[in-house]
PDB file of C-alpha atoms in Angstrom:
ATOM      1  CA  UNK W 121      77.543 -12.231  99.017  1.00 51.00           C
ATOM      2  CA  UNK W 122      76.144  -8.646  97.802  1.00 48.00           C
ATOM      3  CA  UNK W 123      78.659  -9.196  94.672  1.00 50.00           C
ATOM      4  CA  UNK W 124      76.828 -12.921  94.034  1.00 43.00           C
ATOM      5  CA  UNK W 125      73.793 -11.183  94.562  1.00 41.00           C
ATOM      6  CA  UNK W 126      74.320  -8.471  92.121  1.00 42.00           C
ATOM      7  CA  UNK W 127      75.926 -10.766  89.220  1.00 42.00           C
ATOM      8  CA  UNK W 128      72.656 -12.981  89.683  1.00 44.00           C
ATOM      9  CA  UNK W 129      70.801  -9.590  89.122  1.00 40.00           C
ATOM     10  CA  UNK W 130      72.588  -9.139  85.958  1.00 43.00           C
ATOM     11  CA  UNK W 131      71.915 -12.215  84.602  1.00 40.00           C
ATOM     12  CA  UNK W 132      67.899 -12.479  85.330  1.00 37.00           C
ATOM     13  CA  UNK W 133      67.924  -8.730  83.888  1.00 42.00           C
ATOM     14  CA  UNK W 134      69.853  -9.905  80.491  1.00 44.00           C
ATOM     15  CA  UNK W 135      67.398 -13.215  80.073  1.00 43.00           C
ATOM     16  CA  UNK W 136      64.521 -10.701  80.553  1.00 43.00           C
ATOM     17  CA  UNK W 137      65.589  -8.559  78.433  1.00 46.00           C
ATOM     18  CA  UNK W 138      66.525 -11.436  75.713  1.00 49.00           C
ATOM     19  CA  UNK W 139      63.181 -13.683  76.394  1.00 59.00           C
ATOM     20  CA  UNK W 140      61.415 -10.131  76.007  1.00 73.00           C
ATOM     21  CA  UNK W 141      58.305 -10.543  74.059  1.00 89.00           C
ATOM     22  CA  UNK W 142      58.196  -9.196  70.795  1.00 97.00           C
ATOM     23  CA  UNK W 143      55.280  -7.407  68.312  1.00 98.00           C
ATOM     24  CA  UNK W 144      54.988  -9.311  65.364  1.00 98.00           C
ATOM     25  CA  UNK W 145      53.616  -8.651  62.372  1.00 98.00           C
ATOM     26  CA  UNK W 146      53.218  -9.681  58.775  1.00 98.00           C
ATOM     27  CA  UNK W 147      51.452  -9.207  55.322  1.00 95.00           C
ATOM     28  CA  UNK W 148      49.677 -11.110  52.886  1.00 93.00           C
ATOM     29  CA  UNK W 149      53.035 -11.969  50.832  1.00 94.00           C
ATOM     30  CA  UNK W 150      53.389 -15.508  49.427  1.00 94.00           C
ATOM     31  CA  UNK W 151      54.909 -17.719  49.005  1.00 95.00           C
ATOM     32  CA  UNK W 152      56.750 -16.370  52.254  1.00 97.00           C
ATOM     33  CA  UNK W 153      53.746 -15.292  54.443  1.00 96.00           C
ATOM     34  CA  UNK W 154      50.338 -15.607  54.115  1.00 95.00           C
ATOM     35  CA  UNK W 155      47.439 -16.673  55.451  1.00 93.00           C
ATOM     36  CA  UNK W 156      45.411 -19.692  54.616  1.00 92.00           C
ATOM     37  CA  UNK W 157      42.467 -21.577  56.195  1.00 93.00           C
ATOM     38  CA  UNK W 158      42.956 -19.668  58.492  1.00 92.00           C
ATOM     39  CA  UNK W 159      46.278 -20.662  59.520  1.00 95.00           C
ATOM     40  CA  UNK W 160      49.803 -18.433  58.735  1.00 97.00           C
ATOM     41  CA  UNK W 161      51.930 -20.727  56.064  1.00 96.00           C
ATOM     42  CA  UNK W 162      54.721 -19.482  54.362  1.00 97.00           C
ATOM     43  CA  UNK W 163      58.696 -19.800  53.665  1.00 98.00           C
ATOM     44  CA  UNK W 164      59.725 -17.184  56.113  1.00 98.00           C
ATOM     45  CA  UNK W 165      56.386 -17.801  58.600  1.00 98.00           C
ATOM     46  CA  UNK W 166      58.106 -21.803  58.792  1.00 98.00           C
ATOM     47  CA  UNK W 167      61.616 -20.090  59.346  1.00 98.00           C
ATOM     48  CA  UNK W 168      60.279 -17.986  62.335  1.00 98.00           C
ATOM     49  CA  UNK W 169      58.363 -21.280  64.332  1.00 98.00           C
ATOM     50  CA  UNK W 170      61.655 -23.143  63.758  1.00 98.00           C
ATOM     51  CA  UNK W 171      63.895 -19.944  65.470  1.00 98.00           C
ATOM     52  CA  UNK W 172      61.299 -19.769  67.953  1.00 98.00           C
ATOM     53  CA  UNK W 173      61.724 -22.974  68.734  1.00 98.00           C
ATOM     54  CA  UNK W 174      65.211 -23.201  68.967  1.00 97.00           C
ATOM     55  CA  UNK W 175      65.279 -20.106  71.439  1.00 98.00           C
ATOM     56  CA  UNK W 176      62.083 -21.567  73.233  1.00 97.00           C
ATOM     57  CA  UNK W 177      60.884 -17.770  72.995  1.00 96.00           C
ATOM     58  CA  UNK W 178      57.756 -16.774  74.767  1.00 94.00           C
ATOM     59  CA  UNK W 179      56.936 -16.003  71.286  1.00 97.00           C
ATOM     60  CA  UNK W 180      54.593 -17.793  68.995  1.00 96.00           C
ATOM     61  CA  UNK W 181      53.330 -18.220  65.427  1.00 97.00           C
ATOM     62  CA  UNK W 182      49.888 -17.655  66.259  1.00 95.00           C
ATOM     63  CA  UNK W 183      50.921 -13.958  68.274  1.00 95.00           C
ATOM     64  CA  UNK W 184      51.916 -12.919  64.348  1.00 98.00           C
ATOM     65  CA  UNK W 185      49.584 -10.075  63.471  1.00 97.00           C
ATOM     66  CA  UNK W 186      48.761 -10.076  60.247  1.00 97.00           C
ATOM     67  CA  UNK W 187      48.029  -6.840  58.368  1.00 96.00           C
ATOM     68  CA  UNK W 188      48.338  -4.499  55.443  1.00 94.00           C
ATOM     69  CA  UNK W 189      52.461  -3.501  54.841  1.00 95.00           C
ATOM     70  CA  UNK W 190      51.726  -0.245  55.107  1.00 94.00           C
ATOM     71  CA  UNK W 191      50.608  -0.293  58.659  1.00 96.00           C
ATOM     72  CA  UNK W 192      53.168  -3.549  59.693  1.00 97.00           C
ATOM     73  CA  UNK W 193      56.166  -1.031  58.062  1.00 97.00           C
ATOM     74  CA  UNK W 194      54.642   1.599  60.290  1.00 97.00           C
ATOM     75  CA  UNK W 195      54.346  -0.012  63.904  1.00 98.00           C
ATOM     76  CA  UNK W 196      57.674  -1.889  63.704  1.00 98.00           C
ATOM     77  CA  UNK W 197      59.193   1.932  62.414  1.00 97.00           C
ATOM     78  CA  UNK W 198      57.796   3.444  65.309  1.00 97.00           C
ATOM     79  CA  UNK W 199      56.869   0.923  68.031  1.00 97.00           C
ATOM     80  CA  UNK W 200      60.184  -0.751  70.813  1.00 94.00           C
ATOM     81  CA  UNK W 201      60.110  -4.456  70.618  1.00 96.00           C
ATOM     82  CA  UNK W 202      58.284  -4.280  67.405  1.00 98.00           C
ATOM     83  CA  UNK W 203      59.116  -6.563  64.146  1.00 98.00           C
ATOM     84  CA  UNK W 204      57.781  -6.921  60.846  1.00 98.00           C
ATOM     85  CA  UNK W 205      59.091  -9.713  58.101  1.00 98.00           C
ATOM     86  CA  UNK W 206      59.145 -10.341  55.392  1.00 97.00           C
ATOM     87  CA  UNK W 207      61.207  -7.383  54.601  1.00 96.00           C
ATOM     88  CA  UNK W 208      63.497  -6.508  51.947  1.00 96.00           C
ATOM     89  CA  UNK W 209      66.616  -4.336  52.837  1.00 96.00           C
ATOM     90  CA  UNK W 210      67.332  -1.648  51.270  1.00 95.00           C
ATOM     91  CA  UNK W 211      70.043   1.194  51.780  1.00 93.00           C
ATOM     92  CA  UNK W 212      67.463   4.001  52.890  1.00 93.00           C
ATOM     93  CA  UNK W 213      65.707   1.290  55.338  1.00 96.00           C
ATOM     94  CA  UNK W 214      68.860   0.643  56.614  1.00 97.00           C
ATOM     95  CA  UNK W 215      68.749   2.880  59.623  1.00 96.00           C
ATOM     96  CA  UNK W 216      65.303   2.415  60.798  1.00 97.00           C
ATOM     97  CA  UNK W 217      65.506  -0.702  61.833  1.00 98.00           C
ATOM     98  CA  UNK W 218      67.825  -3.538  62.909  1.00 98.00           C
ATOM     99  CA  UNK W 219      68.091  -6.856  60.631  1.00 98.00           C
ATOM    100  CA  UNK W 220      67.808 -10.435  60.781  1.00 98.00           C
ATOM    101  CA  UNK W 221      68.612 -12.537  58.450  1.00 98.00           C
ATOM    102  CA  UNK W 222      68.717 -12.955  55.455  1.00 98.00           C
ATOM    103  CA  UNK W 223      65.751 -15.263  55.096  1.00 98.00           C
ATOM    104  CA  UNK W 224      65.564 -15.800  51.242  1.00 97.00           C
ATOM    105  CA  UNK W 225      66.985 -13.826  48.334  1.00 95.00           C
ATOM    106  CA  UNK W 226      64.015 -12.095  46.437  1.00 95.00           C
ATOM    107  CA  UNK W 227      63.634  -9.853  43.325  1.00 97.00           C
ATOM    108  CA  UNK W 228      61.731  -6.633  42.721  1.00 97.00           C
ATOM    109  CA  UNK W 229      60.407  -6.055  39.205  1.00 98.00           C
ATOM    110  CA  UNK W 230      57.758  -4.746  37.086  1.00 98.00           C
ATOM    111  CA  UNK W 231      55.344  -7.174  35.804  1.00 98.00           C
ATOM    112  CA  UNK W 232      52.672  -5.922  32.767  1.00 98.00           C
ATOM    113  CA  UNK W 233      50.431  -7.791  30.368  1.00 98.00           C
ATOM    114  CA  UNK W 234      52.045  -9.066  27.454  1.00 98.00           C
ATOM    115  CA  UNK W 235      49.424  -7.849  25.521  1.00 97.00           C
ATOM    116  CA  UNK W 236      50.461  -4.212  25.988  1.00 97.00           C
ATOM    117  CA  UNK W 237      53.878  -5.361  24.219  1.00 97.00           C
ATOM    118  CA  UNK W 238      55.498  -2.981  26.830  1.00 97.00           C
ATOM    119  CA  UNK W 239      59.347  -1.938  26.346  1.00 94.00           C
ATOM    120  CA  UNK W 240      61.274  -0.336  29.317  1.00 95.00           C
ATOM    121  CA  UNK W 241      64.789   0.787  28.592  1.00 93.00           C
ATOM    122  CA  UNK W 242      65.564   2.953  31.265  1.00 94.00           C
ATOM    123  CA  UNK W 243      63.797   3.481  34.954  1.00 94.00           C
ATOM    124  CA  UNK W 244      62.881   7.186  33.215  1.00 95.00           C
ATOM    125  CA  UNK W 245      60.657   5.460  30.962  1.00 97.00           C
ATOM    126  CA  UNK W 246      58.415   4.545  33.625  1.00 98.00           C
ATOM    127  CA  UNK W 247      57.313   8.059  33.845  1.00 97.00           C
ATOM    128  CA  UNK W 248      55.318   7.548  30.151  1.00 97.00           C
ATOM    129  CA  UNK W 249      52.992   4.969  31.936  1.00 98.00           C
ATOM    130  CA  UNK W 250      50.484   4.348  35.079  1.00 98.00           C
ATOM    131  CA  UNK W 251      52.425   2.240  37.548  1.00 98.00           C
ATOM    132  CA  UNK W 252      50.709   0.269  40.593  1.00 98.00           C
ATOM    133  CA  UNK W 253      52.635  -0.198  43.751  1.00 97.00           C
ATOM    134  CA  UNK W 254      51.851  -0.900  47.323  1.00 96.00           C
ATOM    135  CA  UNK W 255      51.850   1.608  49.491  1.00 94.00           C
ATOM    136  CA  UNK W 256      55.337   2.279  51.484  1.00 93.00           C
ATOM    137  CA  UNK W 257      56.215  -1.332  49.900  1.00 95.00           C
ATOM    138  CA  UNK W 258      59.956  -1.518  48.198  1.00 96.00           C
ATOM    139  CA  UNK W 259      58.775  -1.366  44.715  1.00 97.00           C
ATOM    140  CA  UNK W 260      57.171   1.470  45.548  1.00 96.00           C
ATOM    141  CA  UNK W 261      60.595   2.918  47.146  1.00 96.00           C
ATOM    142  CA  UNK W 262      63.045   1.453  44.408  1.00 97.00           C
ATOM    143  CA  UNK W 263      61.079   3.377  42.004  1.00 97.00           C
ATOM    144  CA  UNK W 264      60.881   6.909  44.069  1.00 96.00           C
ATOM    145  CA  UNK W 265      64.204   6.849  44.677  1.00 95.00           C
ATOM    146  CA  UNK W 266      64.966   5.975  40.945  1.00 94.00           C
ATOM    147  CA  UNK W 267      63.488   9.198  40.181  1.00 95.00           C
ATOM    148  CA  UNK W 268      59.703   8.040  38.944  1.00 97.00           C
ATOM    149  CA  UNK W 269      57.386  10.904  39.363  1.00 97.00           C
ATOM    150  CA  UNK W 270      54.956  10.216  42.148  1.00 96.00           C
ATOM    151  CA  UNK W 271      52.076  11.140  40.045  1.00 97.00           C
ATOM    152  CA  UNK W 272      52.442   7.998  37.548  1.00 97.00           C
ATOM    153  CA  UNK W 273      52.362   5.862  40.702  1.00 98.00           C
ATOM    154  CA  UNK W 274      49.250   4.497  41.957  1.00 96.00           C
ATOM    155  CA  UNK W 275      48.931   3.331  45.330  1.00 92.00           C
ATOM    156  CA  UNK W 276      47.140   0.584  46.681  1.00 91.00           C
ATOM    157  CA  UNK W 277      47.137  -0.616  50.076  1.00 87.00           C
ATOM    158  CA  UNK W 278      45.099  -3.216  52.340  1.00 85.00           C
ATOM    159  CA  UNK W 279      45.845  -6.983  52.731  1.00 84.00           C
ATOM    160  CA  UNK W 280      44.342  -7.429  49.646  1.00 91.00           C
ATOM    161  CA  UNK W 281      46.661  -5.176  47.042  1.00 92.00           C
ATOM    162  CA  UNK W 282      48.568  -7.690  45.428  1.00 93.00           C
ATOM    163  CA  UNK W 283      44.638  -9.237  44.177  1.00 95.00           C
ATOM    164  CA  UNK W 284      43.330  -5.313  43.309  1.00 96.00           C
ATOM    165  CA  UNK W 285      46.523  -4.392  41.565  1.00 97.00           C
ATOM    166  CA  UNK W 286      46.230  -7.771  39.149  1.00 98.00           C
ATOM    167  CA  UNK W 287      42.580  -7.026  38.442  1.00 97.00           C
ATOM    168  CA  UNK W 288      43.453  -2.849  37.946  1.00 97.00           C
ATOM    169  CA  UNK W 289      45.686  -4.486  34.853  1.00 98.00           C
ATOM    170  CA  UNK W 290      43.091  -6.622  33.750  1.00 97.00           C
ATOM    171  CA  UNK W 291      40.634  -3.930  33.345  1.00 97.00           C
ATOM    172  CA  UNK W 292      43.229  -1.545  32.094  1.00 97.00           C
ATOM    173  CA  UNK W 293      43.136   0.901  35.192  1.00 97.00           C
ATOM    174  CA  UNK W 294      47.520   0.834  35.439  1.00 98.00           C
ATOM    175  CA  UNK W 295      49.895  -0.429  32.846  1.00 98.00           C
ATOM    176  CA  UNK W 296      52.004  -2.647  34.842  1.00 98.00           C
ATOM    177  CA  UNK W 297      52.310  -3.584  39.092  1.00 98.00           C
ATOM    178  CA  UNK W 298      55.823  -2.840  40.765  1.00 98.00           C
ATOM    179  CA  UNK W 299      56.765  -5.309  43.159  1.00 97.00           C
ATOM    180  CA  UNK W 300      57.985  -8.867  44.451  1.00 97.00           C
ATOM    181  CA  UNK W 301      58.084 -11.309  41.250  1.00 97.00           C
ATOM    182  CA  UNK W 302      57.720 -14.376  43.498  1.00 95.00           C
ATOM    183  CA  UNK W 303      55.448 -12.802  45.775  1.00 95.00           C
ATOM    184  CA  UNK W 304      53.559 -10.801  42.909  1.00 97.00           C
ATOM    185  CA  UNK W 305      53.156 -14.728  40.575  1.00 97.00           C
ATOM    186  CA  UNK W 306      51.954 -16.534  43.411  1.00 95.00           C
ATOM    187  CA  UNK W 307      49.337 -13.943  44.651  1.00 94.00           C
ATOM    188  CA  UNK W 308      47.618 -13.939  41.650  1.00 96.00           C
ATOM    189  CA  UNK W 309      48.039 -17.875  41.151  1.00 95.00           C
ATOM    190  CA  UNK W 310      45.916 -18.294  43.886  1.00 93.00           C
ATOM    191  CA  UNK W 311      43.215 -16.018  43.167  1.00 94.00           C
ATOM    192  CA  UNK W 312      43.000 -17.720  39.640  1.00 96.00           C
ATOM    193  CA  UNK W 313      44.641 -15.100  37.343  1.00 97.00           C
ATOM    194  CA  UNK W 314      46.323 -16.558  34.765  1.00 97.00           C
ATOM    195  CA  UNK W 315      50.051 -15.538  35.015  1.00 97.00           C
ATOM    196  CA  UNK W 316      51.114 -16.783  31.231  1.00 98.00           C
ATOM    197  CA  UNK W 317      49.193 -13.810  30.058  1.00 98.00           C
ATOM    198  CA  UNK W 318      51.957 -11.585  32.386  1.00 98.00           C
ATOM    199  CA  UNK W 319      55.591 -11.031  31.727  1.00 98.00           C
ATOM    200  CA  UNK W 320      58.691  -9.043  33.623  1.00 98.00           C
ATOM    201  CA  UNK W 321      59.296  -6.471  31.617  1.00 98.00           C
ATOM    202  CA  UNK W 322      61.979  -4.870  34.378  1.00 98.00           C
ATOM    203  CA  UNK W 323      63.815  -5.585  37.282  1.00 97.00           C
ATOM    204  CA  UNK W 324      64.095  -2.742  39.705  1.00 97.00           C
ATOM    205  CA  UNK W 325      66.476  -5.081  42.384  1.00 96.00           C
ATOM    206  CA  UNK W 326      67.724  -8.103  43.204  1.00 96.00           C
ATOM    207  CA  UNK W 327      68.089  -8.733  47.138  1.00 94.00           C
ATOM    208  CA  UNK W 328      67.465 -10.227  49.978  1.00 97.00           C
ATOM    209  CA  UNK W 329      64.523 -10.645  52.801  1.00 98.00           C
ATOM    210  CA  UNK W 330      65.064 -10.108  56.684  1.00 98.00           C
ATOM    211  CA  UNK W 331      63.532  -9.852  60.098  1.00 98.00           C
ATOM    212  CA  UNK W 332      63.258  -6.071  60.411  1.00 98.00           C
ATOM    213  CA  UNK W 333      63.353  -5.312  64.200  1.00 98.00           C
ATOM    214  CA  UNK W 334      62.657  -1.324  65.637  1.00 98.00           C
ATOM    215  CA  UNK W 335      65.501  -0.123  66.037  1.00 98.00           C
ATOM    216  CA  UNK W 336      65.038   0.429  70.099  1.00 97.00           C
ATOM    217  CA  UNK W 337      65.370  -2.867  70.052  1.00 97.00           C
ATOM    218  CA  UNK W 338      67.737  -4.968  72.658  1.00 97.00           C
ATOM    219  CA  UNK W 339      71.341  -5.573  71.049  1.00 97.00           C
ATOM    220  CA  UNK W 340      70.945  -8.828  72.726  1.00 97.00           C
ATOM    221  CA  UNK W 341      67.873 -10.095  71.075  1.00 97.00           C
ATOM    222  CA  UNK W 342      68.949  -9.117  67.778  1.00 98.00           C
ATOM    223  CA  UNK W 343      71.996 -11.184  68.663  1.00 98.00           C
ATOM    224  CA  UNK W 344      69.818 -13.815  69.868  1.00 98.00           C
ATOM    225  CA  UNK W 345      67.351 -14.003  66.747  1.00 98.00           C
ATOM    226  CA  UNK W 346      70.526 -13.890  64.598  1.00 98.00           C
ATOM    227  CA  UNK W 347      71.940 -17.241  66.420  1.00 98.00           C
ATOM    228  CA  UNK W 348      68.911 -18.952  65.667  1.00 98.00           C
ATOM    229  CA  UNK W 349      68.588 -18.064  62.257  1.00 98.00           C
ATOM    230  CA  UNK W 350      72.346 -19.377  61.762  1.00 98.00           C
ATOM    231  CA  UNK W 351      71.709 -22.553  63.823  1.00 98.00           C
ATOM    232  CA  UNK W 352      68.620 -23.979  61.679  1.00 98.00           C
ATOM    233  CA  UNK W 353      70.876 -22.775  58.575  1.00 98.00           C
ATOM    234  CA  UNK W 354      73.760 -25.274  59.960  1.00 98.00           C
ATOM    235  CA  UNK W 355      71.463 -28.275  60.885  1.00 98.00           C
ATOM    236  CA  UNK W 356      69.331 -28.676  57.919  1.00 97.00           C
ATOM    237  CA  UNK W 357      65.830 -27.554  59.118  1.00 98.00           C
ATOM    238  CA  UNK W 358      66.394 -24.377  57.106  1.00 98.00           C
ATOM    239  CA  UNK W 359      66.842 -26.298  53.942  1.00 98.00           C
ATOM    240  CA  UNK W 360      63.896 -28.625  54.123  1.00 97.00           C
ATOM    241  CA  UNK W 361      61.715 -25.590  54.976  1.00 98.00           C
ATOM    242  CA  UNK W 362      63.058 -23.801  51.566  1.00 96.00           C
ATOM    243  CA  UNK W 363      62.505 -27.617  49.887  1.00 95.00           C
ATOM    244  CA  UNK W 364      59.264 -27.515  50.521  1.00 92.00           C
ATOM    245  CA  UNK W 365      58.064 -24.320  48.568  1.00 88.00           C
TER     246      UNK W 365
END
């Protein structure tokens, strides 16, 4: 009886522990989250309802905080049961975090006007220009750790930095914006810049997006998330989500 008992204590403690709910948070990143009419919409926002779903997690959509990266990449860093998406892995993010995914492949670039007939041979070259980034974003990163000075990157930070780094361009504030092509395009499609007058003049990485989870984080969850992910990859739901956009 006590070793019934005991195995039934096991098991309630691991579905707590994998039913545990989680922090969420997100940024203003289309086409893969973002917020409009005042609903969250996105590639990877319709991946997460559908993995939620299949787990029937205590989670929901609408418990997705959505916030600047800078602070999202910050509480998920630091916080247990934290998780911010979506988030591109890198080899120096590696070991703060544990992944889930991948979601979607994306690409990190430079994007300038094509006015300013800009020619980038090597990463060093960035160092003859003013470059915006977001603050602790991977563009920002790719281009530290490619050996950019820090004083020819400008920050910019708040939900709204994609929209303040397009107009800083306009008005001839930075030379070019370091960051997510998709994400970077469709930003400024929908505040009404007018992306023929932009081109990719350099591409710092090609990769991939993820769930990035603390890294306190239950073994078993991640497991759990990762199942999910995989399952609405095997029975279609993932494709028609990816159709859509």
């Amino acid at each position: 009886m006590k070793k019934l008992l005991f195995i039934i204590l096991i098991a309630a403690s691991l579905f707590a522990s994998q039913n545990a709910k989680l922090d969420i948070y997100t940024e203003h990143y289309p086409p893969y989250n973002y917020m409009e009419n005042g609903k969250l919409k996105g590639i990877s926002v319709e991946v997460l309802d559908a993995m939620l779903q299949i787990m029937n997690s205590t989670n929901l959509v609408d418990d997705v905080i959505l916030t600047n990266w800078s602070r999202a990449y910050t509480i998920a860093k630091k916080k247990k049961n934290a998780m911010v998406f979506a988030t591109t892995r890198t080899e120096s993010r590696e070991r703060f975090f544990k992944w889930v995914g991948p979601i979607v492949k994306s690409k990190v670039g430079v994007i300038a006007p094509k006015n300013k007939n800009i020619k980038v041979e090597k990463i060093s070259d960035f160092n003859n220009y003013k470059v915006g980034a977001v603050l602790k974003d991977v563009g920002e990163l790719l281009l530290l750790e490619n050996g950019v000075n820090k004083k020819n990157i400008q920050y910019v930070k708040g939900t709204d930095a994609i929209n303040i780094s397009f107009n800083k361009m306009e008005n001839n504030r930075i030379d070019m914006f370091a960051y997510s092509i998709d994400a970077a395009f469709a930003n400024a499609k929908m505040e009404g810049f007018d992306t023929s007058k932009y081109e990719i003049i350099y591409t710092l990485k090609e990769g991939e997006l993820y769930f990035a989870f603390n890294k306190d984080t239950d073994d078993a969850i991640i497991k759990r998330w990762q199942r999910a992910l995989d399952t609405i990859k095997k029975n279609g739901t993932y494709a028609k989500i990816v159709e859509k956009y």
